[in-house]
Coordinates of C-alpha atoms in Angstrom, one line a residue:
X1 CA 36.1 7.3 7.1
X2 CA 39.1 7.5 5.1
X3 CA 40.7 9.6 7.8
X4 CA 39.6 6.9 10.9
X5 CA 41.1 4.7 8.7
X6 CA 44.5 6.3 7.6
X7 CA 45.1 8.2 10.7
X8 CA 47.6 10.9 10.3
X9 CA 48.2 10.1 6.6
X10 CA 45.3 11.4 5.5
X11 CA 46.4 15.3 5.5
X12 CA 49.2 14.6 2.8
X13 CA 47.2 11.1 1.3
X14 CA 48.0 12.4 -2.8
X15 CA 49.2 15.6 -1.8
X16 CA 45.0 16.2 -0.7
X17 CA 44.1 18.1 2.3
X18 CA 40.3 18.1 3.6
X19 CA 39.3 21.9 3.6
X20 CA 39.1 23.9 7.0
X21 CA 35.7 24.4 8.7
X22 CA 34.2 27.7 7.7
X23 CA 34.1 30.2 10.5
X24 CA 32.1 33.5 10.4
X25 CA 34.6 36.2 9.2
X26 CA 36.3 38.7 11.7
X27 CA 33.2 41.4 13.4
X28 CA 30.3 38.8 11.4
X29 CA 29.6 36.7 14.4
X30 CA 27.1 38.5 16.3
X31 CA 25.3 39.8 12.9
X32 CA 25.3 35.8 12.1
X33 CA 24.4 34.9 15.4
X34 CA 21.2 37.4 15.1
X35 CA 19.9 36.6 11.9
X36 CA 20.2 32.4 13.2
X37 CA 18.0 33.2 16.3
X38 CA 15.8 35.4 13.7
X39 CA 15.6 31.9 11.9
X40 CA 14.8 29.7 15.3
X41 CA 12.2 32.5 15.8
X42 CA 10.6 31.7 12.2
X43 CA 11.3 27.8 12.5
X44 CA 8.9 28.1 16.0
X45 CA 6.2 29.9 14.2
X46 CA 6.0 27.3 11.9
X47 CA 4.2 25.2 14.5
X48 CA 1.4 28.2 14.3
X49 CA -0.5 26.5 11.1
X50 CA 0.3 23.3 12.8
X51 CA -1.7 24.2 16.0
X52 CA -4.4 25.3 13.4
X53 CA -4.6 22.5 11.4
X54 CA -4.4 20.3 15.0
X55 CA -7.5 22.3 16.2
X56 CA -9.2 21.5 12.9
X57 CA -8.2 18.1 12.0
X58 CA -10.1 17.6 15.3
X59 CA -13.0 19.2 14.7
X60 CA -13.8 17.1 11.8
X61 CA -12.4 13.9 13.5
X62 CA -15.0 14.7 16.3
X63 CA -17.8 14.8 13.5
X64 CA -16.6 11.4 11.8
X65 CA -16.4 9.2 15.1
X66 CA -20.2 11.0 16.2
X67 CA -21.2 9.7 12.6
X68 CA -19.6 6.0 13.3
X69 CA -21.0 5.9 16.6
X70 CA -24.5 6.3 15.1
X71 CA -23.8 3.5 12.6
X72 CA -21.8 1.0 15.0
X73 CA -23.0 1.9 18.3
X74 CA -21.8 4.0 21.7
X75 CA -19.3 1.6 22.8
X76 CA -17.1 1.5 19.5
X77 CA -17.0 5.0 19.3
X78 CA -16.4 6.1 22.9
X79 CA -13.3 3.7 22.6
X80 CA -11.9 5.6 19.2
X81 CA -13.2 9.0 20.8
X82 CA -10.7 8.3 23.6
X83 CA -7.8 7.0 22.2
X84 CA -8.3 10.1 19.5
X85 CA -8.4 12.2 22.0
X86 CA -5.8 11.6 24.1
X87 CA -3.8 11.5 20.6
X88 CA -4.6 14.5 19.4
X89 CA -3.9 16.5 22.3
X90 CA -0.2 14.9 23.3
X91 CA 0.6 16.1 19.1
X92 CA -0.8 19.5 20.0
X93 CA 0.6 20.0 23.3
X94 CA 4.2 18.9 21.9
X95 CA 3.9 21.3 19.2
X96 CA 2.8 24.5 21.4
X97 CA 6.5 23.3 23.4
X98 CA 7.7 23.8 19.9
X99 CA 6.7 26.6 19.5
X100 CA 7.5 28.1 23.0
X101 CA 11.1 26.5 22.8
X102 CA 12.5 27.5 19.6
X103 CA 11.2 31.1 19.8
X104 CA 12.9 31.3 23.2
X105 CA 16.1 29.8 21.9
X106 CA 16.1 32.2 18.9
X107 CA 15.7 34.8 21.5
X108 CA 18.6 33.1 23.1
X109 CA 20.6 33.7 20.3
X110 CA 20.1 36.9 19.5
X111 CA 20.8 37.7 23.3
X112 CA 24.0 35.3 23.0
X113 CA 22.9 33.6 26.2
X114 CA 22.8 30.4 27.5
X115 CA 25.4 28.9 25.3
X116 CA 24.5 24.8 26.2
X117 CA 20.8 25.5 26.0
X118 CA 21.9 26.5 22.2
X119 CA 24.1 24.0 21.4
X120 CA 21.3 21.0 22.8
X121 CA 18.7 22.5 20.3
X122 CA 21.3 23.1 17.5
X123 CA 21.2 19.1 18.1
X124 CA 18.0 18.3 18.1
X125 CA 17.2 20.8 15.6
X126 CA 19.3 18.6 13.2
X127 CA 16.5 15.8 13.8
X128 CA 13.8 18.1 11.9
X129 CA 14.7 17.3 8.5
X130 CA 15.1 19.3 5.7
X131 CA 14.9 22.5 7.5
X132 CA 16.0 22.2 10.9
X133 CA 18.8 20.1 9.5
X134 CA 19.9 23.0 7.6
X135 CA 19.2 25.0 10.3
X136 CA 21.2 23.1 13.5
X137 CA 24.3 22.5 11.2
X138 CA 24.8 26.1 10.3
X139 CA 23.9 26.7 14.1
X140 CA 26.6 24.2 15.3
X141 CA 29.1 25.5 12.2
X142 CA 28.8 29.4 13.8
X143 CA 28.5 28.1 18.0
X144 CA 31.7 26.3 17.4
X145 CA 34.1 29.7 16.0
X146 CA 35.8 31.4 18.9
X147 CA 34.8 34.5 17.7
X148 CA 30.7 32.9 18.9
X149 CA 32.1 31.6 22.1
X150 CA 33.7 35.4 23.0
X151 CA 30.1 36.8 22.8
X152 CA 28.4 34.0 24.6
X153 CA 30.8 34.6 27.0
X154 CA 30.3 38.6 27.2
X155 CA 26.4 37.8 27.7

């Protein structure tokens, strides 16, 4: 903020300058780039107890509306059957796309291929918070050195 607002007077504002970006140092940029597709690898499997959880939550779900549909009647508990339904399997078909798109882009990494498909989910990554925000900067921090864009572009 200080430097939008200060422009070029920032650098020497007090005789303070803001510290350089840290960059992987010299032949640790693929090793770095491995072990953060290794991690986009682990952050997809965690949708595996997800999908597990998902299959049970509706289970049980399935057992409660049959019990309120005895109590109330059919028609209440077709219409909360439904709209459960249709719920529950959007959450669980989004999170087996998790699951298929981060372990690909962790494979993507550890390839060093497709540099924009890995910059997009550094991005979005950054939306999961507290580990995919962790995850996505570090990720945008190490895609950004030159040293990452030399490998990307060696394929």
């Amino acid at each position: 903020m200080i430097f939008l607002i200060f422009g070029d007077f920032y650098p020497n504002f007090f005789g303070m300058k803001p510290p350089p970006l840290p960059h992987a140092r010299d032949g640790d940029s693929e090793e770095t780039l491995r072990r953060i597709g290794g991690f986009y690898i682990l952050f997809g499997l965690l949708a595996v107890p997800g999908i597990l959880i998902l299959s049970a939550q509706h289970h049980l779900f399935d057992q409660f509306f049959a019990s309120i549909g005895s109590l109330y009647g059919a028609s209440e508990y077709l219409q909360f059957k439904r709209i459960f339904e249709i719920l529950s399997w959007a959450i669980l078909i989004m999170t087996i796309i998790h699951l298929i798109a981060f372990i690909w882009i962790g494979c993507c990494f550890r390839k060093h291929d497709n540099y924009f498909a890995c910059v997009a989910a550094a991005l979005l990554c950054c939306l999961s918070v507290p580990l995919g925000t962790i995850l996505g900067i570090l990720s945008l921090l190490n895609l950004n050195s030159p040293e990452s864009k030399e490998l990307f572009e060696k394929g």
